[in-house]
Structures are given as C-alpha cells and as structure tokens.
XYZ file of C-alpha atoms in Angstrom:
677
model
C -264.077 19.727 -93.561
C -264.289 17.354 -96.546
C -267.585 15.549 -96.980
C -267.776 11.772 -97.585
C -269.533 10.622 -100.759
C -272.957 9.002 -100.328
C -272.514 5.911 -102.552
C -275.647 4.054 -103.664
C -274.239 1.427 -106.067
C -271.267 0.821 -108.335
C -270.211 -0.825 -111.580
C -266.843 -2.599 -111.722
C -266.760 -2.306 -115.547
C -265.458 -5.888 -115.695
C -265.667 -6.287 -119.466
C -263.660 -3.111 -120.114
C -261.124 -3.674 -117.304
C -260.533 -7.379 -117.900
C -260.043 -6.803 -121.621
C -257.664 -3.901 -120.928
C -255.698 -6.048 -118.450
C -255.684 -9.098 -120.759
C -257.628 -11.259 -118.311
C -260.898 -11.398 -120.284
C -260.283 -15.047 -121.259
C -260.893 -15.826 -117.561
C -264.399 -14.426 -118.097
C -265.907 -10.973 -117.569
C -268.247 -11.781 -114.691
C -265.809 -10.505 -112.019
C -262.929 -8.047 -111.787
C -259.476 -9.534 -112.523
C -256.679 -6.984 -112.954
C -252.889 -6.843 -113.130
C -250.694 -4.907 -110.737
C -249.217 -1.494 -111.562
C -251.935 -0.829 -114.188
C -254.969 1.449 -113.607
C -258.518 0.078 -113.743
C -261.828 1.962 -113.778
C -264.973 1.732 -111.648
C -268.155 3.822 -111.763
C -269.854 5.025 -108.560
C -273.506 6.100 -108.547
C -274.389 8.499 -105.703
C -277.553 8.309 -103.622
C -277.557 12.074 -103.073
C -275.479 15.076 -104.027
C -272.693 15.139 -106.581
C -268.927 14.880 -106.460
C -267.232 18.279 -106.047
C -263.401 18.444 -106.240
C -261.955 19.844 -103.008
C -265.301 19.398 -101.242
C -265.830 15.632 -101.227
C -263.313 13.067 -99.973
C -263.020 9.321 -100.433
C -260.725 7.007 -98.496
C -259.625 3.597 -99.802
C -258.325 0.508 -98.008
C -257.008 -2.425 -100.090
C -256.511 -5.699 -98.204
C -255.430 -9.245 -99.072
C -255.105 -12.405 -96.980
C -256.650 -13.297 -93.614
C -254.326 -11.061 -91.554
C -253.900 -7.840 -93.583
C -251.282 -5.470 -92.171
C -249.416 -2.366 -93.320
C -246.199 -3.937 -91.991
C -246.509 -6.987 -94.280
C -247.649 -4.878 -97.248
C -250.960 -6.756 -97.362
C -252.961 -3.649 -96.400
C -252.754 -0.264 -98.124
C -254.635 2.936 -97.172
C -254.817 5.802 -99.645
C -257.016 8.723 -100.635
C -257.929 10.552 -103.825
C -255.087 12.198 -105.777
C -255.175 14.701 -108.604
C -253.823 12.000 -110.911
C -252.842 8.335 -110.832
C -249.374 7.368 -109.567
C -248.541 3.924 -111.040
C -245.645 3.393 -108.584
C -247.978 2.900 -105.591
C -251.636 2.386 -104.632
C -253.502 5.453 -105.858
C -256.915 6.668 -107.048
C -258.189 9.658 -109.033
C -261.542 10.904 -110.334
C -261.675 11.006 -114.141
C -265.248 12.336 -114.662
C -266.689 15.864 -114.446
C -268.779 16.771 -111.337
C -272.114 14.896 -111.230
C -274.063 12.081 -109.610
C -271.873 9.467 -111.380
C -268.210 9.365 -110.374
C -265.716 7.583 -112.657
C -262.722 6.433 -110.633
C -259.327 5.274 -111.866
C -257.547 3.033 -109.337
C -254.033 1.597 -109.547
C -252.280 -1.002 -107.401
C -248.571 -0.871 -106.563
C -246.445 -2.791 -109.139
C -244.969 -4.812 -106.238
C -248.254 -5.492 -104.405
C -248.854 -9.113 -103.336
C -250.983 -11.013 -105.855
C -254.217 -12.711 -104.804
C -257.802 -11.960 -103.766
C -258.432 -8.403 -102.588
C -261.136 -6.461 -100.809
C -261.216 -2.724 -101.558
C -263.209 -0.593 -99.131
C -264.396 2.809 -100.449
C -265.397 5.180 -97.675
C -267.832 3.673 -95.164
C -270.391 2.049 -97.414
C -268.797 0.315 -100.421
C -266.758 -2.902 -100.491
C -265.634 -4.423 -103.752
C -263.712 -7.615 -104.438
C -261.184 -8.308 -107.166
C -258.248 -10.558 -108.055
C -254.782 -9.041 -108.598
C -252.202 -10.794 -110.807
C -248.573 -10.269 -111.820
C -248.222 -7.860 -114.749
C -245.493 -8.683 -117.284
C -246.684 -5.693 -119.395
C -245.792 -3.240 -116.578
C -242.169 -1.954 -116.495
C -242.370 -1.585 -112.698
C -243.261 -5.274 -112.180
C -240.492 -7.809 -111.430
C -241.878 -10.078 -114.199
C -241.841 -7.331 -116.882
C -241.061 -8.662 -120.361
C -240.433 -6.160 -123.137
C -241.540 -8.166 -126.176
C -245.106 -8.483 -127.491
C -244.539 -11.806 -129.313
C -242.885 -13.356 -126.235
C -245.775 -12.207 -124.013
C -248.292 -13.744 -126.415
C -246.393 -17.052 -126.186
C -245.263 -17.215 -122.557
C -248.320 -15.678 -120.805
C -251.349 -15.812 -123.099
C -250.840 -19.014 -125.147
C -253.112 -21.731 -123.764
C -251.556 -24.586 -125.672
C -248.038 -25.633 -126.494
C -245.586 -28.352 -127.400
C -243.553 -30.553 -125.054
C -240.506 -32.241 -126.600
C -240.081 -35.912 -125.705
C -238.582 -38.892 -127.534
C -234.762 -39.018 -127.656
C -232.052 -36.437 -128.252
C -231.372 -37.711 -131.762
C -235.116 -37.878 -132.414
C -237.047 -35.203 -130.463
C -240.793 -35.857 -130.704
C -243.207 -32.915 -130.276
C -246.129 -33.720 -127.960
C -249.075 -31.281 -127.832
C -250.330 -30.001 -124.460
C -253.364 -27.944 -123.450
C -252.195 -25.594 -120.659
C -255.726 -24.104 -120.455
C -254.790 -21.452 -117.863
C -257.833 -19.328 -118.781
C -260.411 -22.137 -118.756
C -263.331 -21.715 -116.368
C -262.359 -22.013 -112.685
C -258.631 -22.628 -113.263
C -257.490 -19.294 -111.798
C -259.396 -20.099 -108.581
C -257.641 -23.478 -108.419
C -254.252 -21.754 -108.833
C -255.032 -19.367 -105.960
C -256.138 -22.352 -103.872
C -252.764 -24.022 -104.526
C -251.087 -20.974 -102.950
C -253.468 -21.155 -99.971
C -252.775 -24.872 -99.377
C -249.015 -24.441 -99.146
C -247.532 -25.223 -95.683
C -245.994 -21.734 -95.359
C -249.458 -20.186 -95.682
C -251.016 -22.649 -93.233
C -248.260 -21.860 -90.708
C -248.165 -18.052 -91.108
C -250.729 -16.699 -93.602
C -249.758 -13.056 -93.068
C -246.119 -13.648 -93.913
C -246.949 -15.963 -96.831
C -249.379 -13.470 -98.419
C -246.693 -10.796 -98.061
C -244.272 -13.101 -99.916
C -246.681 -13.217 -102.866
C -245.370 -9.837 -104.015
C -242.195 -11.689 -105.050
C -242.159 -14.028 -108.107
C -239.063 -15.777 -106.680
C -241.074 -16.767 -103.603
C -244.170 -17.741 -105.618
C -242.094 -19.897 -108.012
C -240.501 -21.729 -105.083
C -243.926 -22.371 -103.551
C -245.197 -23.731 -106.894
C -242.121 -25.961 -107.257
C -243.097 -27.611 -103.946
C -246.889 -27.591 -104.427
C -247.174 -29.129 -107.917
C -245.868 -32.368 -106.343
C -247.489 -33.745 -103.179
C -244.403 -35.130 -101.420
C -244.449 -32.748 -98.425
C -247.898 -31.187 -98.612
C -251.374 -31.287 -100.140
C -249.824 -30.751 -103.567
C -251.391 -31.432 -106.947
C -249.730 -34.555 -108.382
C -248.364 -37.854 -107.138
C -245.447 -39.168 -109.186
C -245.116 -42.768 -110.312
C -242.437 -44.126 -112.640
C -242.685 -47.906 -112.364
C -245.283 -50.663 -112.484
C -248.942 -50.258 -113.267
C -251.007 -47.140 -112.617
C -253.788 -48.789 -110.633
C -255.905 -46.309 -108.703
C -255.089 -43.510 -111.095
C -254.265 -42.458 -114.653
C -251.098 -43.264 -116.587
C -249.041 -40.050 -117.017
C -249.123 -40.805 -120.755
C -252.890 -40.309 -120.836
C -252.983 -36.635 -119.838
C -253.409 -34.208 -122.727
C -253.541 -31.038 -120.658
C -253.459 -29.447 -117.208
C -257.158 -28.518 -116.937
C -258.483 -31.951 -115.925
C -255.604 -32.445 -113.449
C -256.175 -29.088 -111.725
C -259.954 -29.534 -111.623
C -259.610 -33.068 -110.202
C -257.314 -31.825 -107.415
C -259.766 -29.028 -106.597
C -262.935 -31.135 -106.569
C -261.325 -34.025 -104.654
C -260.558 -31.940 -101.531
C -256.908 -31.371 -102.555
C -256.105 -35.075 -102.680
C -253.149 -35.665 -105.032
C -254.036 -36.558 -108.614
C -252.529 -39.895 -109.641
C -250.137 -39.978 -111.562
C -247.508 -37.587 -112.887
C -244.069 -37.817 -114.467
C -241.666 -34.984 -115.256
C -243.420 -33.486 -118.305
C -246.775 -33.570 -116.482
C -245.347 -31.866 -113.363
C -243.654 -29.240 -115.579
C -246.752 -28.629 -117.720
C -248.998 -28.102 -114.682
C -246.420 -25.690 -113.197
C -246.381 -23.813 -116.520
C -250.194 -23.515 -116.494
C -250.204 -22.132 -112.945
C -247.329 -19.685 -113.579
C -249.046 -18.309 -116.695
C -252.409 -18.129 -114.908
C -250.839 -15.965 -112.172
C -249.184 -13.737 -114.775
C -245.557 -14.961 -114.679
C -244.082 -15.554 -118.169
C -243.230 -19.252 -118.287
C -241.929 -21.851 -120.722
C -241.408 -25.610 -120.542
C -237.908 -26.958 -121.189
C -236.691 -30.466 -122.094
C -233.117 -31.537 -121.307
C -232.077 -34.672 -123.183
C -229.697 -37.088 -121.412
C -230.379 -35.410 -118.086
C -228.175 -36.441 -115.157
C -229.648 -37.108 -111.701
C -226.793 -36.457 -109.255
C -227.738 -37.755 -105.785
C -224.526 -36.961 -103.850
C -223.831 -33.448 -105.205
C -220.333 -34.255 -106.525
C -221.306 -33.298 -110.114
C -220.204 -36.759 -111.294
C -222.452 -39.650 -112.369
C -220.783 -42.968 -111.590
C -222.436 -45.802 -113.475
C -221.701 -49.497 -113.589
C -222.162 -52.143 -116.278
C -221.842 -55.916 -116.070
C -219.646 -58.010 -118.344
C -222.387 -58.029 -121.018
C -222.446 -54.213 -121.131
C -225.835 -54.118 -119.388
C -226.330 -51.198 -117.050
C -226.582 -52.035 -113.352
C -229.455 -50.019 -111.900
C -228.430 -47.412 -109.322
C -229.768 -44.173 -107.812
C -227.526 -42.024 -110.003
C -229.034 -42.204 -113.456
C -229.048 -40.431 -116.779
C -232.666 -39.844 -117.775
C -233.388 -40.113 -121.477
C -234.937 -36.669 -121.055
C -236.165 -34.541 -118.192
C -238.562 -31.580 -118.257
C -238.712 -28.513 -116.034
C -239.926 -24.925 -116.433
C -238.385 -21.467 -116.604
C -240.074 -18.364 -115.165
C -239.073 -14.879 -116.299
C -238.246 -12.321 -113.576
C -235.638 -9.962 -112.156
C -233.326 -11.172 -109.384
C -232.818 -8.162 -107.070
C -230.949 -10.527 -104.688
C -228.267 -11.061 -107.383
C -226.372 -8.978 -109.956
C -228.447 -7.662 -112.919
C -226.889 -10.121 -115.393
C -228.758 -12.915 -113.595
C -232.186 -11.404 -114.368
C -234.316 -13.208 -116.959
C -235.117 -16.914 -117.192
C -235.030 -18.819 -113.893
C -235.179 -22.638 -113.923
C -237.454 -24.343 -111.423
C -238.388 -27.997 -111.280
C -241.582 -29.343 -109.660
C -240.656 -33.024 -110.225
C -239.739 -34.423 -106.781
C -236.143 -35.713 -106.993
C -234.002 -34.327 -104.143
C -234.894 -32.214 -101.105
C -234.039 -28.502 -100.952
C -234.163 -26.823 -97.526
C -235.959 -29.948 -96.282
C -238.680 -29.880 -98.964
C -239.058 -31.562 -102.357
C -238.643 -28.508 -104.558
C -235.957 -27.126 -106.854
C -235.211 -23.539 -107.916
C -235.725 -20.923 -109.107
C -232.088 -20.593 -110.146
C -230.858 -18.237 -112.907
C -230.152 -20.080 -116.152
C -227.171 -17.724 -116.565
C -225.745 -18.936 -113.220
C -225.808 -22.533 -114.500
C -223.896 -21.507 -117.605
C -221.270 -19.587 -115.607
C -220.842 -22.292 -112.949
C -222.033 -19.928 -110.179
C -223.239 -22.638 -107.834
C -223.601 -20.559 -104.672
C -226.609 -18.618 -106.010
C -230.096 -19.475 -104.814
C -231.740 -21.893 -105.371
C -230.345 -25.403 -106.024
C -227.838 -24.406 -108.709
C -225.575 -27.501 -108.141
C -228.430 -29.912 -108.879
C -229.472 -28.149 -112.101
C -225.803 -27.721 -113.117
C -225.286 -31.499 -112.789
C -228.428 -32.205 -114.854
C -226.936 -30.435 -117.872
C -223.189 -30.718 -117.233
C -222.217 -33.635 -114.973
C -219.262 -35.843 -115.834
C -219.966 -39.523 -116.437
C -217.515 -42.233 -115.372
C -218.317 -45.842 -116.299
C -216.989 -48.898 -114.467
C -217.371 -52.598 -115.273
C -218.299 -54.813 -112.320
C -216.867 -58.273 -112.928
C -218.153 -61.585 -111.572
C -215.197 -61.828 -109.159
C -216.284 -58.502 -107.597
C -213.472 -56.389 -109.070
C -214.146 -53.246 -111.100
C -212.337 -51.645 -114.009
C -212.844 -48.347 -115.809
C -214.550 -48.472 -119.199
C -213.944 -45.981 -121.981
C -217.313 -44.453 -122.879
C -218.610 -41.565 -124.953
C -221.416 -40.745 -122.499
C -223.028 -37.340 -122.975
C -225.079 -35.233 -120.581
C -227.285 -32.214 -121.307
C -227.966 -32.411 -125.042
C -230.417 -30.498 -127.246
C -232.035 -28.510 -124.430
C -235.333 -27.643 -126.117
C -238.396 -25.453 -125.846
C -241.225 -24.500 -128.193
C -240.390 -21.565 -130.478
C -242.264 -18.292 -130.057
C -245.232 -18.195 -132.442
C -244.644 -21.611 -134.030
C -244.540 -25.304 -133.139
C -240.867 -25.607 -134.145
C -238.219 -26.686 -131.623
C -235.931 -23.940 -130.336
C -232.542 -25.197 -129.136
C -231.512 -23.296 -125.983
C -228.494 -25.442 -124.994
C -226.243 -22.376 -125.405
C -228.154 -20.609 -122.605
C -227.256 -23.403 -120.151
C -223.698 -24.297 -121.165
C -220.749 -23.167 -123.244
C -219.760 -25.348 -126.230
C -218.208 -28.675 -125.171
C -214.432 -28.294 -124.846
C -214.334 -24.488 -125.115
C -212.160 -22.317 -122.836
C -215.330 -20.774 -121.348
C -216.624 -24.240 -120.465
C -213.340 -25.059 -118.677
C -213.584 -21.752 -116.815
C -217.167 -22.511 -115.750
C -216.023 -25.861 -114.396
C -213.187 -24.293 -112.420
C -215.624 -21.809 -110.949
C -217.897 -24.699 -110.047
C -214.911 -26.128 -108.132
C -215.055 -29.134 -110.393
C -212.378 -30.979 -112.317
C -212.116 -30.169 -115.993
C -214.345 -32.708 -117.715
C -211.900 -32.927 -120.632
C -209.336 -34.579 -118.339
C -211.914 -37.189 -117.347
C -212.562 -38.313 -120.911
C -209.660 -40.618 -121.682
C -210.713 -41.606 -125.142
C -209.593 -44.945 -126.506
C -207.765 -43.784 -129.623
C -207.088 -47.288 -130.907
C -210.528 -48.791 -131.437
C -213.600 -46.715 -132.101
C -217.120 -47.997 -131.466
C -220.451 -46.386 -132.247
C -224.048 -47.363 -132.950
C -225.899 -46.441 -136.121
C -229.621 -46.748 -136.820
C -231.912 -46.356 -139.807
C -234.235 -43.364 -140.072
C -237.390 -45.472 -140.395
C -237.995 -47.196 -137.052
C -241.738 -47.537 -136.680
C -243.605 -49.415 -133.976
C -244.851 -52.676 -135.453
C -241.993 -53.072 -137.954
C -238.870 -55.243 -137.869
C -235.640 -53.297 -138.419
C -231.844 -53.484 -138.075
C -229.505 -51.462 -135.869
C -225.729 -51.546 -136.303
C -222.624 -51.558 -134.120
C -219.758 -50.045 -136.129
C -216.181 -50.902 -135.036
C -213.240 -48.999 -136.558
C -209.582 -49.939 -136.074
C -207.538 -46.699 -135.979
C -204.253 -48.518 -135.211
C -201.455 -49.877 -137.419
C -201.896 -53.482 -136.240
C -204.401 -56.316 -136.629
C -207.036 -56.406 -133.900
C -208.978 -59.321 -132.466
C -211.963 -58.361 -130.344
C -215.075 -59.606 -128.666
C -218.271 -57.651 -129.388
C -221.411 -57.887 -127.277
C -224.399 -56.067 -128.773
C -227.660 -55.979 -126.837
C -230.957 -54.148 -126.584
C -233.596 -53.746 -123.914
C -236.789 -51.821 -123.282
C -236.264 -48.493 -121.514
C -238.426 -45.967 -119.717
C -237.620 -42.283 -120.228
C -236.160 -41.875 -116.717
C -233.556 -44.600 -117.253
C -235.235 -47.726 -115.837
C -234.635 -50.789 -117.972
C -237.026 -53.540 -118.973
C -236.821 -56.846 -120.854
C -234.395 -57.972 -123.548
C -235.314 -57.016 -127.133
C -232.420 -58.820 -128.891
C -228.788 -59.807 -128.108
C -225.656 -60.871 -130.007
C -222.229 -62.034 -128.739
C -219.420 -62.260 -131.336
C -216.295 -63.817 -129.819
C -213.950 -63.203 -132.764
C -214.233 -59.887 -134.548
C -211.082 -59.420 -136.647
C -210.090 -55.982 -137.930
C -207.222 -55.120 -140.261
C -205.351 -51.779 -139.705
C -207.726 -48.940 -140.641
C -210.503 -51.495 -141.157
C -214.179 -51.171 -140.238
C -216.794 -53.765 -139.333
C -220.538 -53.133 -139.326
C -222.449 -55.647 -137.196
C -226.267 -55.718 -137.545
C -228.735 -56.620 -134.792
C -232.257 -57.445 -135.949
C -235.048 -56.092 -133.752
C -238.243 -58.035 -134.402
C -241.651 -56.734 -133.344
C -242.514 -60.258 -132.187
C -239.788 -59.861 -129.527
C -239.747 -56.133 -128.652
C -243.546 -55.582 -128.950
C -244.268 -57.231 -125.616
C -241.331 -55.567 -123.854
C -241.383 -51.849 -124.661
C -243.219 -49.398 -122.434
C -245.501 -46.530 -123.429
C -242.310 -44.460 -123.976
C -241.515 -46.517 -127.146
C -237.828 -46.491 -126.107
C -235.164 -49.160 -126.705
C -231.657 -48.931 -125.203
C -228.882 -50.234 -127.462
C -225.522 -51.035 -125.860
C -222.384 -52.331 -127.582
C -219.375 -53.482 -125.548
C -216.021 -54.065 -127.275
C -213.150 -55.959 -125.608
C -209.696 -55.613 -127.207
C -207.982 -59.009 -126.568
C -204.467 -57.574 -127.093
C -204.682 -54.638 -124.629
C -207.575 -55.699 -122.385
C -209.212 -52.280 -122.957
C -213.007 -52.146 -122.909
C -215.119 -49.625 -124.826
C -218.849 -49.014 -124.356
C -221.261 -47.304 -126.760
C -224.859 -46.617 -125.742
C -227.720 -45.194 -127.758
C -231.403 -44.801 -126.979
C -233.795 -45.063 -129.902
C -237.446 -44.103 -129.962
C -239.933 -45.854 -132.242
C -242.324 -43.708 -134.239
C -246.033 -44.077 -133.627
C -248.387 -43.831 -136.616
C -249.527 -40.341 -137.594
C -252.955 -39.145 -136.491
C -254.572 -37.281 -139.382
C -257.015 -34.490 -138.502
C -259.204 -32.978 -141.229
C -261.380 -29.947 -140.412
C -264.713 -30.004 -142.255
C -266.114 -26.550 -142.956
C -264.927 -23.048 -142.114
C -263.927 -22.565 -138.424
C -265.944 -19.688 -136.904
C -266.354 -18.495 -133.336
C -269.487 -19.906 -131.589
C -270.375 -22.046 -134.608
C -270.481 -25.852 -134.560
C -267.535 -27.423 -136.371
C -266.691 -30.992 -137.404
C -263.337 -32.760 -137.590
C -262.524 -36.139 -139.112
C -259.783 -38.014 -137.235
C -257.968 -41.033 -138.715
C -255.177 -43.379 -137.606
C -253.907 -46.440 -139.480
C -253.056 -49.550 -137.448
C -249.345 -50.250 -138.198
C -249.167 -53.463 -136.167
C -249.415 -57.010 -137.541
C -252.222 -57.671 -135.046
C -255.708 -56.430 -134.215
C -256.248 -53.410 -131.936
C -258.904 -53.812 -129.218
C -260.493 -51.282 -126.825
C -259.773 -48.351 -129.154
C -260.531 -44.807 -128.043
C -259.927 -41.293 -129.396
C -259.814 -38.430 -126.839
C -259.944 -34.815 -128.055
C -259.282 -31.599 -126.121
C -258.477 -27.966 -126.932
C -258.426 -24.613 -125.146
C -261.603 -22.670 -126.043
C -262.574 -25.476 -128.427
C -264.061 -28.281 -126.333
C -265.556 -26.222 -123.495
C -262.772 -27.069 -121.053
C -263.713 -30.757 -121.268
C -262.607 -33.862 -123.163
C -264.527 -35.438 -126.044
C -264.204 -39.245 -125.935
C -265.093 -41.507 -128.883
C -264.826 -45.284 -128.532
C -264.713 -47.587 -131.552
C -264.639 -51.290 -132.376
C -261.640 -53.522 -133.172
C -259.238 -52.319 -135.908
C -257.434 -54.970 -137.991
C -253.818 -54.790 -139.279
C -253.472 -51.988 -141.852
C -257.049 -50.783 -141.256
C -258.034 -47.211 -140.366
C -259.479 -46.166 -137.020
C -261.753 -43.238 -137.933
C -264.155 -40.931 -136.063
C -265.988 -37.676 -136.735
C -266.320 -35.254 -133.802
C -268.240 -32.004 -133.350
C -267.185 -29.051 -131.216
C -267.928 -25.333 -130.849
C -265.011 -22.819 -130.639
C -265.687 -20.039 -128.095
C -262.839 -17.652 -129.008
C -261.183 -16.605 -132.240
C -257.457 -16.969 -132.969
C -255.041 -19.872 -133.397
C -256.129 -22.927 -131.384
C -254.639 -26.406 -130.977
C -256.910 -29.451 -131.245
C -255.102 -32.159 -129.233
C -255.879 -35.804 -130.045
C -254.914 -38.955 -128.115
C -255.427 -42.503 -129.389
C -255.400 -45.398 -126.955
C -255.819 -49.146 -127.467
C -254.563 -52.407 -125.977
C -251.442 -52.512 -128.193
C -250.991 -48.890 -129.277
C -251.080 -46.694 -126.198
C -251.155 -42.897 -126.023
C -250.444 -41.929 -129.615
C -250.690 -38.151 -129.614
C -251.346 -35.768 -132.476
C -252.652 -32.278 -132.989
C -253.953 -29.847 -135.550
C -253.691 -26.061 -135.424
C -257.032 -24.451 -136.265
C -257.499 -20.737 -136.996
C -260.894 -19.637 -135.706
C -262.444 -16.584 -137.367
C -264.742 -14.029 -135.702
C-alpha cells in the first residue's frame, strides 16, 4: 500500500511562478497563476524521502463557498508520471530526496478565482487562478505576442473622444496590476447578484469568458446591483467627481472597494468602458476600448432613429438620440455556442442604456455578427447593430402641430476607433462592424437584419446642396468663423431662406445654450451658383455656454421657396484645448527618483483661478495621484510645475497629466517615458 508523504513545510516559488505566468506585476508575495499552464511548488519532508511507486500524494483543488465536482468547482487528482495540460494534474520533477519538487497544472477550462489546494492530509495552499490567453486550450487564447502585450499586459492606453472629424486622443491609466486591484476585481465578481443568489452555480460559470463578460457588463454600472459606477450626464456633479476628472481606473476601483461597495460617483461611457477594460485585463481576458462616433441610441428596437427639429432647425430633445461618440469594450474569446467564424472580438457595453434580460447590461455579441446583420445571436445584437448602422429619418415639427419630412445627410457609426497595437495612433476598425456604405454586402446585411435597405430611405435633395465647413484652427478662447455652403445644382434661379445656428452640446447629444444664430430671408442663387455664409463664434458668447466636452453643434436649415423642400445639415465641432508640455529632466531609471517639468499656456482672454495639475501613471506614481496646486495664471501666461516620482518597473510607461481651473476644465495630456533597468 502506498505511503502518504510526511510534509513539514512548503515553498510556493511565487517569484518564479508569477514571472513565468506573467502575473509578477501583481506582486510576488502570493501565488497567482494562469489556467492550463504548469506551476511549481517545493515540499520539504519532516521524515523519509519521496520514492516513486512507494509514496502517494492526493490533491483536491476547490474554489467558491460550495465546491462540487458536479459544478466543476472541485477537482480531485493524484500524482501522474507527467503533466497533462488538458486537465488538473500533478507530477514530481525532482530526484528522490527529502525535498520534493512538484509541477501542478489546472484545467484550461477551470473556473477562475481564489483556490485552495489540499495536498494529502497536512498541507493546504492558496492561490489565484486567472484566464490564460497564452494557452491554446483556453477560450481566450490569442496567438499574437504583440497583441497580448497590448490587450492584456498594457497598463495604460488611449481613449478617442472629440468628434468624428476631429478625434482627440485622451490618455488613461488602466492600472490592472497596481497593488490590490486584482482583489477588487475578484470582489466585483463576488458582489454580483447571480453569485449572491447561487454562489455554486456562479463560480461554475466563471470558467466561461462569455459569462464573466456579461457579469462585468452589469457590475461596472450600479443600476441593478452593488456595481462600481453611478452614471450622470446632466447638471452638476455634487456629491461626487465629474467624469472628466478621472485619469484612470485605479482610484475608482479602490474607492468602490474601501467604501463598502457603494457606487463611485460619477461615470460616463468612456469611464464605464475603461473600468471594464481594466477588470477584463486583470482577470486575463484580452480587451480593448472602442469609440463609435455618431452612435445611435435606439430605444424601440426598430433600427431607425426618428428625430425632430423645429422651424429654426433646432433639434427637439427626445429619448432616441445620436451621441457624438459612445465607448464600449471588446473582449477576445471563442464562441462555442455559435459557428467558428463568430470567434474573436465580442462587443460588450457596461454603460447603462437599455435593459437586457431584465438587467442593465449589453453583450457580449460577436463583432462579426453585427457586420453580417445576424441579430438573433446572443447577446443584444440589435442594440449594437443600431448603434453603428441605424437609419435616421428627420421630421420638422411646425407651430401648427403638423410635421413634414426633412432631407438630411445624417450619418451613424463613423470612424469606429481603438488604440493601435504598440503605438498611440488611432486604428480605424469601422470595417469590422459594417460593410462600406452603399455596397451590395451592406444591403445584404440589412436584408438579413430584416430591415429596409437604408439606401431607399435616403431621398437626397438633388436640387440644392447644403453643407457646413469649418476652419482647422478652432481653439478654446479664440473667436472663429464657421460656414454654411449652399450650392444650386439646378438649371433655374433659386430663392431660399437660410437659418444657421449653433449651440453648446454634450457628447451624448444633450444641447445647451445658444452660441450664435443667423437668419437670412433672401438667399439668391444663380444656376450652378454657390453661396458661402459665415457665422462668427465669439468666445465672449460661447465661453459661458460650452460644457467640459468643448463641443458646439452647428445646424443649417435651408428652405427652397419655389418647391417648399427643406434641407438640414448638422455638424458637431470640438474646440482644441491648449497643449500640456511635459519635459523629463534626467535619465529615467527603475527605482530612481525622476523629475518632470509640466507647462500649459493660458489661451483665454481672462485669468485662470483655482489651478491644479494632477499626475498619474502605472508603476510611476505608486498607484496614487500627485496633485500640485498653483496661483492665478493671467492671459497668455504659463502654468508651470515640477514634480518628482519614482518608477518601479522598467519599460514604456505613460505619464498622464490633467489640468483643471475655473475656466479651463480637464485638459488632458500625456508623455511616454521609457524606463531603463
């Protein structure tokens, strides 16, 4: 009969294992490993020595409060001659002696989370198991080293905001390996209602990245649960922090954790998406953040946005809106519930907009399914399809209550963007979500989506053409002109009325105060003629109206007196903030104090009060934020500070800077710093 080993103590070899499993940035004080990949532990015997065929050792791996073989949350196994990476297994890798080197491997489809591993009768070890995108047997396997470095290991990134004709890169510190963040991510899973209702079943579901992504989609917002963030899109941000002020996910996740899982106030789409990206990467799922410009919010699932304007061309607020941009995330995984061509990137959206299966969550749905118009596939394909591909029909509501259709060149789903692998450049991924506008494949996708061909909807006014042109240099604090351009493509004289207005706009489509308006009752155009009508936007007028988004909505409405036809042109413009200049003083070295000089010039014709620089960076600022306040800054003067920080890891790091004052809010900048060993 085999004899049990008499174990005295053990060494989990955390530094070796965590480095081998690419979890060492979480620290090396405890064992954190990835599934389907062997790890090593050393056993020291109290008496005797290990003899093959003589000694035995039984193992039991358990996760969750109700471990069971049936749910796959408990696995029993013994010693094998060699490791089998397709299931839980263990093998001795050392020669006979009083020290036994063990190699242990989890199943590549084991549930992720906290584990207890019992060895024989006397030893119990604890470890954390994560998804393993480096393991071919794992559902999140990604066969590209550069992509893995970007979508799993990169702790900072770029979020694209602004407008579709002027995408603005905003830096973000995902910080998924900062101290304590992994524990917060595991706590998010444990606070989800499915876990609280049936922990055994929920922990079993954690083997599946589809299930985990859906849980995260619901838990990053707090609408149905003790989720992380509370959204707010209007009014002041009393009792919390403006979404514009966040520079990274670390502070948000830590605040939620330390405040007994009370929602952190406040988030908007890019904040929800960025936090979801941090958590996905922390758990080992490759993830990227995506921005969809001119994103439709379809509330009645008919894939059509019906919008109304008044007789001045001003939009009448309604539930169905076109957001200036909207952000969500994509997780990389196989879809064994669907055909193989739907493996790969899956869109999921943690911003609470519409309910799915009774809960505010959205996705994951295959990006390929959106492109092909396959709207029956799980989860929430019709909603995402509408965001990138809805038709837009515009009606004018007249004072007498009647409505008439307006010809409009409204676009939806433009310049779908994500950060490029290995650089801060914008990668356009529109082609992954939709076929080219007007192509046969696009028509086919619409038919499959049981939706009318959008080309039939667009009854273009061939006679008079209207568009809006802007200058390239539109900086906050300056006065500048925008232009409505009317072209007469007919053979006859045209007499028209042109209304040209502007108003402040928030990124999700809500409109603010008037920034300038012009009403020309008699615009005469000869056949083939063109008229360029300027509208002056003065800082003295728009400065007090625009929100932190720096957005202005321009709308031109053209009425043809001879035919009665009405044409609408709309364009959103974003004003440039001043550049933040970051100068590194000295040579950046790991664990050596470093200085940076940070400068911003006041572009406004007025004094800035309550000025503050905030600086953050993964493995640069110790997981915290450096805050430097400074006195008033006059027009044209420089706001300047010098900060000191100590990098804790080598490699490429992003130093994220935020400037805030009474008149110039949330100006963001960054500097890439290469830290040497």
